[in-house]
PDB file of C-alpha atoms in Angstrom:
ATOM      1  CA  UNK A   1       0.000   0.000   0.000  1.00  0.00           C
ATOM      2  CA  UNK A   2       0.984   3.623  -0.494  1.00  0.00           C
ATOM      3  CA  UNK A   3       1.917   5.387   2.745  1.00  0.00           C
ATOM      4  CA  UNK A   4      -1.047   7.752   2.450  1.00  0.00           C
ATOM      5  CA  UNK A   5      -3.403   4.805   2.031  1.00  0.00           C
ATOM      6  CA  UNK A   6      -1.842   3.041   5.019  1.00  0.00           C
ATOM      7  CA  UNK A   7      -2.192   6.204   7.084  1.00  0.00           C
ATOM      8  CA  UNK A   8      -5.891   6.426   6.220  1.00  0.00           C
ATOM      9  CA  UNK A   9      -6.447   2.745   7.006  1.00  0.00           C
ATOM     10  CA  UNK A  10      -4.593   2.921  10.326  1.00  0.00           C
ATOM     11  CA  UNK A  11      -6.401   6.120  11.299  1.00  0.00           C
ATOM     12  CA  UNK A  12      -9.803   4.552  10.595  1.00  0.00           C
ATOM     13  CA  UNK A  13      -8.850   1.390  12.524  1.00  0.00           C
ATOM     14  CA  UNK A  14      -7.679   3.525  15.461  1.00  0.00           C
ATOM     15  CA  UNK A  15     -10.950   5.475  15.484  1.00  0.00           C
ATOM     16  CA  UNK A  16     -12.944   2.240  15.236  1.00  0.00           C
ATOM     17  CA  UNK A  17     -11.195   0.511  18.130  1.00  0.00           C
ATOM     18  CA  UNK A  18     -11.317   3.669  20.236  1.00  0.00           C
ATOM     19  CA  UNK A  19     -15.059   3.891  19.634  1.00  0.00           C
ATOM     20  CA  UNK A  20     -15.638   0.205  20.471  1.00  0.00           C
ATOM     21  CA  UNK A  21     -13.488   0.425  23.619  1.00  0.00           C
ATOM     22  CA  UNK A  22     -15.305   3.593  24.682  1.00  0.00           C
ATOM     23  CA  UNK A  23     -18.675   1.946  24.078  1.00  0.00           C
ATOM     24  CA  UNK A  24     -17.954  -1.052  26.298  1.00  0.00           C
ATOM     25  CA  UNK A  25     -16.104   0.871  29.004  1.00  0.00           C
ATOM     26  CA  UNK A  26     -18.882   3.452  29.354  1.00  0.00           C
ATOM     27  CA  UNK A  27     -21.853   1.143  29.721  1.00  0.00           C
ATOM     28  CA  UNK A  28     -24.054   2.969  32.196  1.00  0.00           C
ATOM     29  CA  UNK A  29     -23.545   1.768  35.763  1.00  0.00           C
ATOM     30  CA  UNK A  30     -27.231   1.131  36.392  1.00  0.00           C
ATOM     31  CA  UNK A  31     -27.389  -1.174  33.349  1.00  0.00           C
ATOM     32  CA  UNK A  32     -24.499  -3.417  34.305  1.00  0.00           C
ATOM     33  CA  UNK A  33     -25.466  -6.909  35.505  1.00  0.00           C
ATOM     34  CA  UNK A  34     -24.355  -7.101  39.130  1.00  0.00           C
ATOM     35  CA  UNK A  35     -23.121 -10.676  38.715  1.00  0.00           C
ATOM     36  CA  UNK A  36     -20.768  -9.671  35.875  1.00  0.00           C
ATOM     37  CA  UNK A  37     -19.257  -6.253  36.590  1.00  0.00           C
ATOM     38  CA  UNK A  38     -17.874  -6.734  40.086  1.00  0.00           C
ATOM     39  CA  UNK A  39     -14.369  -5.943  41.344  1.00  0.00           C
ATOM     40  CA  UNK A  40     -12.154  -4.799  38.481  1.00  0.00           C
ATOM     41  CA  UNK A  41     -15.067  -3.760  36.269  1.00  0.00           C
ATOM     42  CA  UNK A  42     -14.543  -4.269  32.560  1.00  0.00           C
ATOM     43  CA  UNK A  43     -10.776  -4.211  33.073  1.00  0.00           C
ATOM     44  CA  UNK A  44     -10.739  -7.815  34.221  1.00  0.00           C
ATOM     45  CA  UNK A  45     -11.867  -9.118  30.821  1.00  0.00           C
ATOM     46  CA  UNK A  46      -9.260 -10.041  28.229  1.00  0.00           C
ATOM     47  CA  UNK A  47     -11.628  -8.890  25.481  1.00  0.00           C
ATOM     48  CA  UNK A  48     -11.706  -5.318  26.805  1.00  0.00           C
ATOM     49  CA  UNK A  49      -7.958  -5.219  27.400  1.00  0.00           C
ATOM     50  CA  UNK A  50      -7.475  -6.437  23.833  1.00  0.00           C
ATOM     51  CA  UNK A  51      -9.645  -3.599  22.491  1.00  0.00           C
ATOM     52  CA  UNK A  52      -7.468  -1.053  24.275  1.00  0.00           C
ATOM     53  CA  UNK A  53      -4.350  -2.812  22.985  1.00  0.00           C
ATOM     54  CA  UNK A  54      -5.660  -2.666  19.411  1.00  0.00           C
ATOM     55  CA  UNK A  55      -6.451   1.041  19.755  1.00  0.00           C
ATOM     56  CA  UNK A  56      -2.916   1.677  21.017  1.00  0.00           C
ATOM     57  CA  UNK A  57      -1.403  -0.418  18.222  1.00  0.00           C
ATOM     58  CA  UNK A  58      -3.297   1.361  15.447  1.00  0.00           C
ATOM     59  CA  UNK A  59      -2.546   4.719  17.032  1.00  0.00           C
ATOM     60  CA  UNK A  60       1.176   3.900  16.968  1.00  0.00           C
ATOM     61  CA  UNK A  61       0.806   2.639  13.373  1.00  0.00           C
ATOM     62  CA  UNK A  62      -0.863   5.879  12.287  1.00  0.00           C
ATOM     63  CA  UNK A  63       1.902   7.889  13.984  1.00  0.00           C
ATOM     64  CA  UNK A  64       4.527   5.862  12.097  1.00  0.00           C
ATOM     65  CA  UNK A  65       2.735   6.528   8.796  1.00  0.00           C
ATOM     66  CA  UNK A  66       2.456  10.247   9.566  1.00  0.00           C
ATOM     67  CA  UNK A  67       6.161  10.497  10.387  1.00  0.00           C
ATOM     68  CA  UNK A  68       7.022   8.781   7.114  1.00  0.00           C
ATOM     69  CA  UNK A  69       4.762  11.148   5.203  1.00  0.00           C
ATOM     70  CA  UNK A  70       6.503  14.213   6.639  1.00  0.00           C
ATOM     71  CA  UNK A  71       9.921  12.603   6.054  1.00  0.00           C
ATOM     72  CA  UNK A  72      10.898  12.427   9.740  1.00  0.00           C
ATOM     73  CA  UNK A  73      12.655   9.144   9.155  1.00  0.00           C
ATOM     74  CA  UNK A  74      14.774   8.950  12.305  1.00  0.00           C
ATOM     75  CA  UNK A  75      11.726   9.178  14.577  1.00  0.00           C
ATOM     76  CA  UNK A  76       9.743   6.975  12.210  1.00  0.00           C
ATOM     77  CA  UNK A  77      12.223   4.101  12.581  1.00  0.00           C
ATOM     78  CA  UNK A  78      11.792   4.051  16.358  1.00  0.00           C
ATOM     79  CA  UNK A  79       8.001   4.178  16.124  1.00  0.00           C
ATOM     80  CA  UNK A  80       7.959   1.473  13.430  1.00  0.00           C
ATOM     81  CA  UNK A  81      10.002  -0.814  15.676  1.00  0.00           C
ATOM     82  CA  UNK A  82       7.465  -0.291  18.470  1.00  0.00           C
ATOM     83  CA  UNK A  83       4.602  -0.893  16.035  1.00  0.00           C
ATOM     84  CA  UNK A  84       6.047  -4.170  14.802  1.00  0.00           C
ATOM     85  CA  UNK A  85       6.800  -5.405  18.313  1.00  0.00           C
ATOM     86  CA  UNK A  86       3.270  -4.596  19.467  1.00  0.00           C
ATOM     87  CA  UNK A  87       1.704  -6.369  16.512  1.00  0.00           C
ATOM     88  CA  UNK A  88       3.878  -9.475  16.450  1.00  0.00           C
ATOM     89  CA  UNK A  89       3.977 -10.212  20.180  1.00  0.00           C
ATOM     90  CA  UNK A  90       0.551  -8.993  21.329  1.00  0.00           C
ATOM     91  CA  UNK A  91      -1.931  -7.569  18.816  1.00  0.00           C
ATOM     92  CA  UNK A  92      -2.114 -10.526  16.433  1.00  0.00           C
ATOM     93  CA  UNK A  93      -1.860 -13.432  18.932  1.00  0.00           C
ATOM     94  CA  UNK A  94      -4.370 -11.926  21.365  1.00  0.00           C
ATOM     95  CA  UNK A  95      -6.911 -10.959  18.707  1.00  0.00           C
ATOM     96  CA  UNK A  96      -6.783 -14.455  17.266  1.00  0.00           C
ATOM     97  CA  UNK A  97      -7.070 -16.032  20.709  1.00  0.00           C
ATOM     98  CA  UNK A  98      -9.974 -13.798  21.773  1.00  0.00           C
ATOM     99  CA  UNK A  99     -11.973 -14.561  18.627  1.00  0.00           C
ATOM    100  CA  UNK A 100     -11.397 -18.309  18.420  1.00  0.00           C
ATOM    101  CA  UNK A 101     -11.566 -19.128  22.143  1.00  0.00           C
ATOM    102  CA  UNK A 102     -14.651 -16.981  22.720  1.00  0.00           C
ATOM    103  CA  UNK A 103     -16.741 -18.424  19.902  1.00  0.00           C
ATOM    104  CA  UNK A 104     -15.603 -21.979  20.666  1.00  0.00           C
ATOM    105  CA  UNK A 105     -16.719 -21.688  24.285  1.00  0.00           C
ATOM    106  CA  UNK A 106     -19.803 -19.671  23.363  1.00  0.00           C
ATOM    107  CA  UNK A 107     -20.914 -22.442  21.005  1.00  0.00           C
ATOM    108  CA  UNK A 108     -20.373 -25.050  23.716  1.00  0.00           C
ATOM    109  CA  UNK A 109     -22.021 -23.158  26.594  1.00  0.00           C
ATOM    110  CA  UNK A 110     -22.293 -19.387  26.441  1.00  0.00           C
ATOM    111  CA  UNK A 111     -22.877 -19.083  30.203  1.00  0.00           C
ATOM    112  CA  UNK A 112     -19.236 -20.081  30.733  1.00  0.00           C
ATOM    113  CA  UNK A 113     -17.927 -16.922  29.058  1.00  0.00           C
ATOM    114  CA  UNK A 114     -20.791 -14.577  28.119  1.00  0.00           C
ATOM    115  CA  UNK A 115     -23.872 -14.889  30.352  1.00  0.00           C
ATOM    116  CA  UNK A 116     -27.202 -14.227  28.676  1.00  0.00           C
ATOM    117  CA  UNK A 117     -27.793 -11.291  31.019  1.00  0.00           C
ATOM    118  CA  UNK A 118     -25.237  -9.364  28.956  1.00  0.00           C
ATOM    119  CA  UNK A 119     -27.594  -9.353  25.965  1.00  0.00           C
ATOM    120  CA  UNK A 120     -29.669  -6.713  27.758  1.00  0.00           C
ATOM    121  CA  UNK A 121     -26.803  -4.226  27.909  1.00  0.00           C
ATOM    122  CA  UNK A 122     -24.369  -5.151  25.117  1.00  0.00           C
ATOM    123  CA  UNK A 123     -25.828  -4.771  21.609  1.00  0.00           C
ATOM    124  CA  UNK A 124     -25.410  -7.513  19.018  1.00  0.00           C
ATOM    125  CA  UNK A 125     -23.082  -5.343  16.924  1.00  0.00           C
ATOM    126  CA  UNK A 126     -20.839  -4.571  19.911  1.00  0.00           C
ATOM    127  CA  UNK A 127     -20.465  -8.244  20.760  1.00  0.00           C
ATOM    128  CA  UNK A 128     -19.239  -8.962  17.232  1.00  0.00           C
ATOM    129  CA  UNK A 129     -17.048  -5.856  17.225  1.00  0.00           C
ATOM    130  CA  UNK A 130     -15.298  -7.174  20.338  1.00  0.00           C
ATOM    131  CA  UNK A 131     -15.145 -10.868  19.528  1.00  0.00           C
ATOM    132  CA  UNK A 132     -15.436 -11.326  15.746  1.00  0.00           C
ATOM    133  CA  UNK A 133     -14.075  -8.327  13.838  1.00  0.00           C
ATOM    134  CA  UNK A 134     -10.763  -8.414  15.714  1.00  0.00           C
ATOM    135  CA  UNK A 135      -9.538 -11.449  13.756  1.00  0.00           C
ATOM    136  CA  UNK A 136     -10.208 -10.279  10.156  1.00  0.00           C
ATOM    137  CA  UNK A 137      -8.724  -6.879  11.023  1.00  0.00           C
ATOM    138  CA  UNK A 138      -5.579  -8.577  12.357  1.00  0.00           C
ATOM    139  CA  UNK A 139      -5.311 -10.651   9.176  1.00  0.00           C
ATOM    140  CA  UNK A 140      -5.842  -7.526   7.062  1.00  0.00           C
ATOM    141  CA  UNK A 141      -2.946  -5.887   8.887  1.00  0.00           C
ATOM    142  CA  UNK A 142      -0.653  -8.743   7.866  1.00  0.00           C
ATOM    143  CA  UNK A 143      -1.773  -8.363   4.240  1.00  0.00           C
ATOM    144  CA  UNK A 144      -1.419  -4.568   4.326  1.00  0.00           C
ATOM    145  CA  UNK A 145       2.294  -4.338   5.148  1.00  0.00           C
ATOM    146  CA  UNK A 146       5.244  -6.410   6.400  1.00  0.00           C
ATOM    147  CA  UNK A 147       6.123  -6.525  10.091  1.00  0.00           C
ATOM    148  CA  UNK A 148       9.532  -7.337  11.504  1.00  0.00           C
ATOM    149  CA  UNK A 149       9.302 -10.049  14.139  1.00  0.00           C
ATOM    150  CA  UNK A 150      11.722 -10.122  17.080  1.00  0.00           C
ATOM    151  CA  UNK A 151      14.011 -13.071  17.727  1.00  0.00           C
ATOM    152  CA  UNK A 152      11.823 -16.002  18.790  1.00  0.00           C
ATOM    153  CA  UNK A 153      13.216 -16.111  22.339  1.00  0.00           C
ATOM    154  CA  UNK A 154      12.611 -12.417  22.884  1.00  0.00           C
ATOM    155  CA  UNK A 155       9.100 -12.555  21.442  1.00  0.00           C
ATOM    156  CA  UNK A 156       8.039 -15.553  23.517  1.00  0.00           C
ATOM    157  CA  UNK A 157       9.494 -14.114  26.740  1.00  0.00           C
ATOM    158  CA  UNK A 158       7.510 -10.890  26.226  1.00  0.00           C
ATOM    159  CA  UNK A 159       4.342 -12.800  25.380  1.00  0.00           C
ATOM    160  CA  UNK A 160       4.774 -15.092  28.375  1.00  0.00           C
ATOM    161  CA  UNK A 161       5.348 -12.119  30.682  1.00  0.00           C
ATOM    162  CA  UNK A 162       2.123 -10.441  29.549  1.00  0.00           C
ATOM    163  CA  UNK A 163       0.238 -13.732  29.989  1.00  0.00           C
ATOM    164  CA  UNK A 164       1.690 -14.051  33.502  1.00  0.00           C
ATOM    165  CA  UNK A 165       0.502 -10.534  34.367  1.00  0.00           C
ATOM    166  CA  UNK A 166      -3.044 -11.264  33.202  1.00  0.00           C
ATOM    167  CA  UNK A 167      -3.232 -14.608  35.038  1.00  0.00           C
ATOM    168  CA  UNK A 168      -1.950 -12.865  38.178  1.00  0.00           C
ATOM    169  CA  UNK A 169      -4.684 -10.239  37.776  1.00  0.00           C
ATOM    170  CA  UNK A 170      -7.343 -12.967  37.423  1.00  0.00           C
ATOM    171  CA  UNK A 171      -6.073 -14.786  40.537  1.00  0.00           C
ATOM    172  CA  UNK A 172      -5.908 -11.539  42.502  1.00  0.00           C
ATOM    173  CA  UNK A 173      -9.540 -10.764  41.673  1.00  0.00           C
ATOM    174  CA  UNK A 174     -10.539 -14.242  42.847  1.00  0.00           C
ATOM    175  CA  UNK A 175      -8.599 -13.807  46.097  1.00  0.00           C
ATOM    176  CA  UNK A 176     -10.419 -10.518  46.781  1.00  0.00           C
ATOM    177  CA  UNK A 177     -13.950 -11.411  45.674  1.00  0.00           C
ATOM    178  CA  UNK A 178     -14.130 -15.201  45.802  1.00  0.00           C
ATOM    179  CA  UNK A 179     -15.577 -15.046  42.265  1.00  0.00           C
ATOM    180  CA  UNK A 180     -13.859 -16.027  39.042  1.00  0.00           C
ATOM    181  CA  UNK A 181     -13.615 -13.591  36.145  1.00  0.00           C
ATOM    182  CA  UNK A 182     -15.145 -16.256  33.901  1.00  0.00           C
ATOM    183  CA  UNK A 183     -17.577 -18.872  35.287  1.00  0.00           C
ATOM    184  CA  UNK A 184     -15.623 -21.455  33.296  1.00  0.00           C
ATOM    185  CA  UNK A 185     -12.783 -21.345  35.823  1.00  0.00           C
ATOM    186  CA  UNK A 186     -15.037 -22.558  38.641  1.00  0.00           C
ATOM    187  CA  UNK A 187     -15.296 -25.948  36.908  1.00  0.00           C
ATOM    188  CA  UNK A 188     -11.604 -26.739  37.481  1.00  0.00           C
ATOM    189  CA  UNK A 189      -9.669 -28.003  40.457  1.00  0.00           C
ATOM    190  CA  UNK A 190      -6.445 -26.034  41.186  1.00  0.00           C
ATOM    191  CA  UNK A 191      -4.296 -28.485  39.151  1.00  0.00           C
ATOM    192  CA  UNK A 192      -6.910 -28.464  36.392  1.00  0.00           C
ATOM    193  CA  UNK A 193      -6.940 -24.676  36.322  1.00  0.00           C
ATOM    194  CA  UNK A 194      -3.142 -24.582  36.128  1.00  0.00           C
ATOM    195  CA  UNK A 195      -3.325 -27.010  33.197  1.00  0.00           C
ATOM    196  CA  UNK A 196      -5.999 -24.852  31.555  1.00  0.00           C
ATOM    197  CA  UNK A 197      -3.850 -21.727  31.864  1.00  0.00           C
ATOM    198  CA  UNK A 198      -0.828 -23.622  30.504  1.00  0.00           C
ATOM    199  CA  UNK A 199      -2.881 -24.929  27.581  1.00  0.00           C
ATOM    200  CA  UNK A 200      -4.229 -21.448  26.824  1.00  0.00           C
ATOM    201  CA  UNK A 201      -0.690 -20.080  26.799  1.00  0.00           C
ATOM    202  CA  UNK A 202       0.373 -22.852  24.420  1.00  0.00           C
ATOM    203  CA  UNK A 203      -2.489 -21.897  22.090  1.00  0.00           C
ATOM    204  CA  UNK A 204      -1.509 -18.216  22.179  1.00  0.00           C
ATOM    205  CA  UNK A 205       2.086 -19.186  21.384  1.00  0.00           C
ATOM    206  CA  UNK A 206       0.817 -21.197  18.407  1.00  0.00           C
ATOM    207  CA  UNK A 207      -1.031 -18.094  17.178  1.00  0.00           C
ATOM    208  CA  UNK A 208       2.184 -16.102  17.575  1.00  0.00           C
ATOM    209  CA  UNK A 209       3.990 -18.659  15.423  1.00  0.00           C
ATOM    210  CA  UNK A 210       1.118 -18.642  12.922  1.00  0.00           C
ATOM    211  CA  UNK A 211       1.331 -14.869  12.554  1.00  0.00           C
ATOM    212  CA  UNK A 212       5.081 -15.082  12.027  1.00  0.00           C
ATOM    213  CA  UNK A 213       4.549 -17.819   9.430  1.00  0.00           C
ATOM    214  CA  UNK A 214       1.975 -15.758   7.509  1.00  0.00           C
ATOM    215  CA  UNK A 215       4.182 -12.677   7.600  1.00  0.00           C
ATOM    216  CA  UNK A 216       7.178 -14.653   6.315  1.00  0.00           C
ATOM    217  CA  UNK A 217       5.180 -16.384   3.576  1.00  0.00           C
ATOM    218  CA  UNK A 218       3.697 -13.111   2.293  1.00  0.00           C
ATOM    219  CA  UNK A 219       6.575 -10.684   2.797  1.00  0.00           C
ATOM    220  CA  UNK A 220       9.679 -12.544   3.901  1.00  0.00           C
ATOM    221  CA  UNK A 221      11.132 -11.455   7.228  1.00  0.00           C
ATOM    222  CA  UNK A 222      14.166  -9.987   8.909  1.00  0.00           C
ATOM    223  CA  UNK A 223      14.787 -10.182  12.648  1.00  0.00           C
ATOM    224  CA  UNK A 224      15.279  -7.372  15.150  1.00  0.00           C
TER     225      UNK A 224
END
C-alpha cells in the first residue's frame, strides 16, 4: 500500500477501536449486571484489554505513517520498531485467541464466558465488534504491510510475561472477591486450572507462530 493509504487505514482502525473500547467501558452503571461487573469492572476481561491494545497499536501505526509522510525518518524508525513489536507479540496473537476461544466456548455453553444477562446491555453489533471483527482486522494488517518479528526467544518471553501478568490479575480478583472472572474457571480443580492456563498459553504461542509464518510467507522477514 501507499503510505497515504496506510495512514488512512490505520487512522480509521484507530478510530474504530477507540469507539468500540469507549462503548464497552462506558456502559451505564445502572445497566451493568451485578453478577458480571464486580471488582475490576470491565478491566478484568481479556476482550476489553485487547480492544485497548488494538487502539494503542493502530494509534502507533498511524503515527509511524504520519512520520514517514513528513519525512521524519529517524523518529519513524523508532516508532515502526514499536509498532512491529506490538503487533507481532501482542496484537495478532491476542486478537486471534480472543476470537477463536470466545466463539468456541460460546458455542459449547455461552454461560461459561458470556452470560445471557449481557444481551440486555451489550448490543449484538458490539459483541461482534469485540469478539469477531478483531480477527479479520488482524489478518488484514498482515496483508497490508510487512512486520519485523523479534528473535523467537525475545518474542516468547515478552508474550509469556504479559500472559503471567493477566493470570496474576485474574487470581488476585478471585482472592479478593471469591468469584472467578469467567464462570468457566469454577469448573476446574487447582491443578486443572493450572493445566488450563498452561494450555491457553500454548495456544496463544501457536497463534504467535502462525502470525510469524503468515508474515514470512507473504513478505519474507528480517529479525530485530
